[in-house]
Amino acid sequence: MNDDVWLVIPLYNEAQVIGDVVATARAVFPHVVCIDDGSRDASAAAAEAAGAVVVRHPVNLGQGAALQTGFSYALGDPGMQWVVTFDADGQHQVADVVAMLDKARAESLDVVFGSRFLDDRTKASFLKKLVLRAAVGYTNLTTKTRLTDAHNGLRLISRPVVERIDITQNRMAHASELVAQIGDMDVRYGESPVHILYTDYSKAKGQSIWNAVNILVELILR
Amino acid sequence: MTNIVLIQVVLIGVVVAVVARLFRFNGARAQAIRRLGLLLFAAFAVFSILVPDVWNRIARFVGVGRGTDMVLYALVVAFLSFTVTTYLRFRDLETRYTRLARRLALDEAKRDFPATGQPASMPASRPATGPASGRDLGDVLDETGGRD
């Protein structure tokens, strides 16, 4: 079951949680590839022990680069039909991926973006909401897409689209770049509500609000 | 008064032109033009050391007043173009470095996980960047020129 789905998990210093994340995911999706982006802890070993394929970047390149590496790896499996981008820190729910897959199949969509603003399960701080809203406003203005949450790490992408994606933004701006490229492809996309779990662990590790500034600079000077 | 406007128009024009040029071209021609520009700039620097008053004359001509101000403006333009070219050059370099690292990572994974649904031999020439880009690692590493 779900043999045609590959979960792509960029992995950077998440040794504490990655084992559980991979094990939970593999109960439903057997194919998991973790891209160890130069972690300095035992992340890679933990992911491997939990049954994931681990692709190791020789040096830290950034999350965007890791996603692209994961796409390239998944494309090596001729049976792959879907790629799911998934976070390593335990914020994402496997049940949400199942719902996205059902939606994509039912509505024959090529891409399903996760959105934390389609229902009220996700509890984000006011400032975080504000920045995310501003980001999605900018993305909707500058790309040919209409989304409610552009910087969500959970996405389902079909093989033909994965083949055409080329992420060059290594660090912060890759989420916007991905949306922009998919927008340019003129394929069928949709959004599915996802629950982002802000645990103390993920809050401590998550992106700082300041990164909004970095993303903007990288987008303007690309 | 009109002279003040003149220097502003000239400076803004130069800044915009420099930035636009740096973003658009990175072939051999653009590189040659940049090098010629640098040569001219050096020649003018030597000339202005011999005839320091030339800065004052240019300044008076465009309405800045003092030659030192003129030098400052020239430096601002030069520094700005240096910053932008350096940034873009690092971006180019980073892209190549990323593709090289990705190739390494994928080759190692192929060696360590031969039985995870991967075909026995992933074609070595498969573009690391996906077919949409139409260029593979070889292209990137062979690319000549670049920015300077």
PDB file of N, CA and C in Angstrom, chain A residues 90-132:
ATOM      1  N   GLY A  90       8.703  16.781  13.468  1.00  0.00           N
ATOM      2  CA  GLY A  90       7.499  16.270  14.101  1.00  0.00           C
ATOM      3  C   GLY A  90       6.316  17.210  14.060  1.00  0.00           C
ATOM      4  N   GLN A  91       6.373  18.259  13.243  1.00  0.00           N
ATOM      5  CA  GLN A  91       5.252  19.199  13.136  1.00  0.00           C
ATOM      6  C   GLN A  91       4.113  18.641  12.301  1.00  0.00           C
ATOM      7  N   HIS A  92       4.436  17.720  11.404  1.00  0.00           N
ATOM      8  CA  HIS A  92       3.439  17.286  10.423  1.00  0.00           C
ATOM      9  C   HIS A  92       2.770  15.970  10.817  1.00  0.00           C
ATOM     10  N   GLN A  93       1.532  15.787  10.358  1.00  0.00           N
ATOM     11  CA  GLN A  93       0.747  14.610  10.680  1.00  0.00           C
ATOM     12  C   GLN A  93       0.633  13.707   9.460  1.00  0.00           C
ATOM     13  N   VAL A  94       0.872  12.422   9.666  1.00  0.00           N
ATOM     14  CA  VAL A  94       0.760  11.471   8.564  1.00  0.00           C
ATOM     15  C   VAL A  94      -0.674  11.423   8.038  1.00  0.00           C
ATOM     16  N   ALA A  95      -1.647  11.587   8.955  1.00  0.00           N
ATOM     17  CA  ALA A  95      -3.056  11.557   8.539  1.00  0.00           C
ATOM     18  C   ALA A  95      -3.350  12.661   7.518  1.00  0.00           C
ATOM     19  N   ASP A  96      -2.682  13.807   7.672  1.00  0.00           N
ATOM     20  CA  ASP A  96      -2.879  14.903   6.714  1.00  0.00           C
ATOM     21  C   ASP A  96      -2.390  14.506   5.320  1.00  0.00           C
ATOM     22  N   VAL A  97      -1.288  13.742   5.286  1.00  0.00           N
ATOM     23  CA  VAL A  97      -0.758  13.299   3.992  1.00  0.00           C
ATOM     24  C   VAL A  97      -1.759  12.369   3.316  1.00  0.00           C
ATOM     25  N   VAL A  98      -2.343  11.475   4.109  1.00  0.00           N
ATOM     26  CA  VAL A  98      -3.344  10.549   3.555  1.00  0.00           C
ATOM     27  C   VAL A  98      -4.512  11.335   2.959  1.00  0.00           C
ATOM     28  N   ALA A  99      -4.955  12.353   3.682  1.00  0.00           N
ATOM     29  CA  ALA A  99      -6.067  13.176   3.189  1.00  0.00           C
ATOM     30  C   ALA A  99      -5.682  13.891   1.892  1.00  0.00           C
ATOM     31  N   MET A 100      -4.422  14.375   1.826  1.00  0.00           N
ATOM     32  CA  MET A 100      -3.962  15.075   0.624  1.00  0.00           C
ATOM     33  C   MET A 100      -3.941  14.128  -0.569  1.00  0.00           C
ATOM     34  N   LEU A 101      -3.490  12.901  -0.316  1.00  0.00           N
ATOM     35  CA  LEU A 101      -3.420  11.900  -1.380  1.00  0.00           C
ATOM     36  C   LEU A 101      -4.826  11.569  -1.890  1.00  0.00           C
ATOM     37  N   ASP A 102      -5.761  11.406  -0.953  1.00  0.00           N
ATOM     38  CA  ASP A 102      -7.147  11.125  -1.337  1.00  0.00           C
ATOM     39  C   ASP A 102      -7.705  12.264  -2.180  1.00  0.00           C
ATOM     40  N   LYS A 103      -7.407  13.480  -1.746  1.00  0.00           N
ATOM     41  CA  LYS A 103      -7.908  14.651  -2.461  1.00  0.00           C
ATOM     42  C   LYS A 103      -7.337  14.702  -3.878  1.00  0.00           C
ATOM     43  N   ALA A 104      -6.009  14.475  -3.972  1.00  0.00           N
ATOM     44  CA  ALA A 104      -5.358  14.535  -5.280  1.00  0.00           C
ATOM     45  C   ALA A 104      -5.956  13.491  -6.226  1.00  0.00           C
ATOM     46  N   ARG A 105      -6.190  12.287  -5.692  1.00  0.00           N
ATOM     47  CA  ARG A 105      -6.719  11.221  -6.542  1.00  0.00           C
ATOM     48  C   ARG A 105      -8.173  11.487  -6.919  1.00  0.00           C
ATOM     49  N   ALA A 106      -8.950  11.969  -5.944  1.00  0.00           N
ATOM     50  CA  ALA A 106     -10.374  12.205  -6.205  1.00  0.00           C
ATOM     51  C   ALA A 106     -10.576  13.330  -7.212  1.00  0.00           C
ATOM     52  N   GLU A 107      -9.751  14.378  -7.105  1.00  0.00           N
ATOM     53  CA  GLU A 107      -9.956  15.550  -7.967  1.00  0.00           C
ATOM     54  C   GLU A 107      -8.937  15.602  -9.098  1.00  0.00           C
ATOM     55  N   SER A 108      -8.195  14.521  -9.277  1.00  0.00           N
ATOM     56  CA  SER A 108      -7.080  14.432 -10.241  1.00  0.00           C
ATOM     57  C   SER A 108      -6.257  15.715 -10.300  1.00  0.00           C
ATOM     58  N   LEU A 109      -5.665  16.026  -9.136  1.00  0.00           N
ATOM     59  CA  LEU A 109      -4.787  17.183  -9.025  1.00  0.00           C
ATOM     60  C   LEU A 109      -3.335  16.733  -9.189  1.00  0.00           C
ATOM     61  N   ASP A 110      -2.489  17.654  -9.648  1.00  0.00           N
ATOM     62  CA  ASP A 110      -1.059  17.360  -9.776  1.00  0.00           C
ATOM     63  C   ASP A 110      -0.296  17.732  -8.508  1.00  0.00           C
ATOM     64  N   VAL A 111      -0.775  18.750  -7.833  1.00  0.00           N
ATOM     65  CA  VAL A 111      -0.088  19.234  -6.636  1.00  0.00           C
ATOM     66  C   VAL A 111      -1.131  19.565  -5.573  1.00  0.00           C
ATOM     67  N   VAL A 112      -0.862  19.153  -4.339  1.00  0.00           N
ATOM     68  CA  VAL A 112      -1.704  19.596  -3.223  1.00  0.00           C
ATOM     69  C   VAL A 112      -0.801  20.269  -2.193  1.00  0.00           C
ATOM     70  N   PHE A 113      -1.070  21.525  -1.926  1.00  0.00           N
ATOM     71  CA  PHE A 113      -0.322  22.256  -0.902  1.00  0.00           C
ATOM     72  C   PHE A 113      -1.033  22.117   0.436  1.00  0.00           C
ATOM     73  N   GLY A 114      -0.256  21.919   1.492  1.00  0.00           N
ATOM     74  CA  GLY A 114      -0.846  21.951   2.816  1.00  0.00           C
ATOM     75  C   GLY A 114      -1.093  23.389   3.232  1.00  0.00           C
ATOM     76  N   SER A 115      -2.187  23.612   3.941  1.00  0.00           N
ATOM     77  CA  SER A 115      -2.443  24.955   4.456  1.00  0.00           C
ATOM     78  C   SER A 115      -2.902  24.869   5.898  1.00  0.00           C
ATOM     79  N   ARG A 116      -2.263  25.664   6.755  1.00  0.00           N
ATOM     80  CA  ARG A 116      -2.644  25.622   8.164  1.00  0.00           C
ATOM     81  C   ARG A 116      -3.755  26.616   8.460  1.00  0.00           C
ATOM     82  N   PHE A 117      -4.202  27.341   7.437  1.00  0.00           N
ATOM     83  CA  PHE A 117      -5.220  28.361   7.693  1.00  0.00           C
ATOM     84  C   PHE A 117      -6.599  27.979   7.174  1.00  0.00           C
ATOM     85  N   LEU A 118      -6.752  26.742   6.694  1.00  0.00           N
ATOM     86  CA  LEU A 118      -8.061  26.335   6.180  1.00  0.00           C
ATOM     87  C   LEU A 118      -8.973  25.852   7.295  1.00  0.00           C
ATOM     88  N   ASP A 119      -8.408  25.462   8.419  1.00  0.00           N
ATOM     89  CA  ASP A 119      -9.242  25.191   9.587  1.00  0.00           C
ATOM     90  C   ASP A 119      -8.511  25.771  10.799  1.00  0.00           C
ATOM     91  N   ASP A 120      -9.081  25.599  12.000  1.00  0.00           N
ATOM     92  CA  ASP A 120      -8.459  26.278  13.138  1.00  0.00           C
ATOM     93  C   ASP A 120      -7.759  25.305  14.089  1.00  0.00           C
ATOM     94  N   ARG A 121      -7.253  24.194  13.517  1.00  0.00           N
ATOM     95  CA  ARG A 121      -6.526  23.254  14.377  1.00  0.00           C
ATOM     96  C   ARG A 121      -5.158  23.805  14.786  1.00  0.00           C
ATOM     97  N   THR A 122      -4.512  24.551  13.858  1.00  0.00           N
ATOM     98  CA  THR A 122      -3.159  25.025  14.119  1.00  0.00           C
ATOM     99  C   THR A 122      -3.179  26.273  14.982  1.00  0.00           C
ATOM    100  N   LYS A 123      -2.409  26.229  16.065  1.00  0.00           N
ATOM    101  CA  LYS A 123      -2.336  27.392  16.957  1.00  0.00           C
ATOM    102  C   LYS A 123      -1.003  28.112  16.742  1.00  0.00           C
ATOM    103  N   ALA A 124      -1.069  29.232  16.053  1.00  0.00           N
ATOM    104  CA  ALA A 124       0.150  30.008  15.828  1.00  0.00           C
ATOM    105  C   ALA A 124       0.020  31.337  16.553  1.00  0.00           C
ATOM    106  N   SER A 125       1.170  31.907  16.887  1.00  0.00           N
ATOM    107  CA  SER A 125       1.135  33.203  17.566  1.00  0.00           C
ATOM    108  C   SER A 125       0.673  34.277  16.579  1.00  0.00           C
ATOM    109  N   PHE A 126       0.225  35.401  17.142  1.00  0.00           N
ATOM    110  CA  PHE A 126      -0.297  36.479  16.312  1.00  0.00           C
ATOM    111  C   PHE A 126       0.751  36.964  15.320  1.00  0.00           C
ATOM    112  N   LEU A 127       1.980  37.163  15.812  1.00  0.00           N
ATOM    113  CA  LEU A 127       3.057  37.683  14.958  1.00  0.00           C
ATOM    114  C   LEU A 127       3.367  36.707  13.827  1.00  0.00           C
ATOM    115  N   LYS A 128       3.397  35.419  14.170  1.00  0.00           N
ATOM    116  CA  LYS A 128       3.693  34.395  13.173  1.00  0.00           C
ATOM    117  C   LYS A 128       2.613  34.394  12.093  1.00  0.00           C
ATOM    118  N   LYS A 129       1.351  34.493  12.538  1.00  0.00           N
ATOM    119  CA  LYS A 129       0.250  34.544  11.571  1.00  0.00           C
ATOM    120  C   LYS A 129       0.387  35.738  10.650  1.00  0.00           C
ATOM    121  N   LEU A 130       0.741  36.868  11.266  1.00  0.00           N
ATOM    122  CA  LEU A 130       0.850  38.109  10.492  1.00  0.00           C
ATOM    123  C   LEU A 130       1.910  37.966   9.402  1.00  0.00           C
ATOM    124  N   VAL A 131       3.078  37.448   9.796  1.00  0.00           N
ATOM    125  CA  VAL A 131       4.176  37.302   8.829  1.00  0.00           C
ATOM    126  C   VAL A 131       3.790  36.308   7.739  1.00  0.00           C
ATOM    127  N   LEU A 132       3.158  35.205   8.133  1.00  0.00           N
ATOM    128  CA  LEU A 132       2.771  34.196   7.140  1.00  0.00           C
ATOM    129  C   LEU A 132       1.732  34.739   6.169  1.00  0.00           C
TER     130      LEU A 132
END
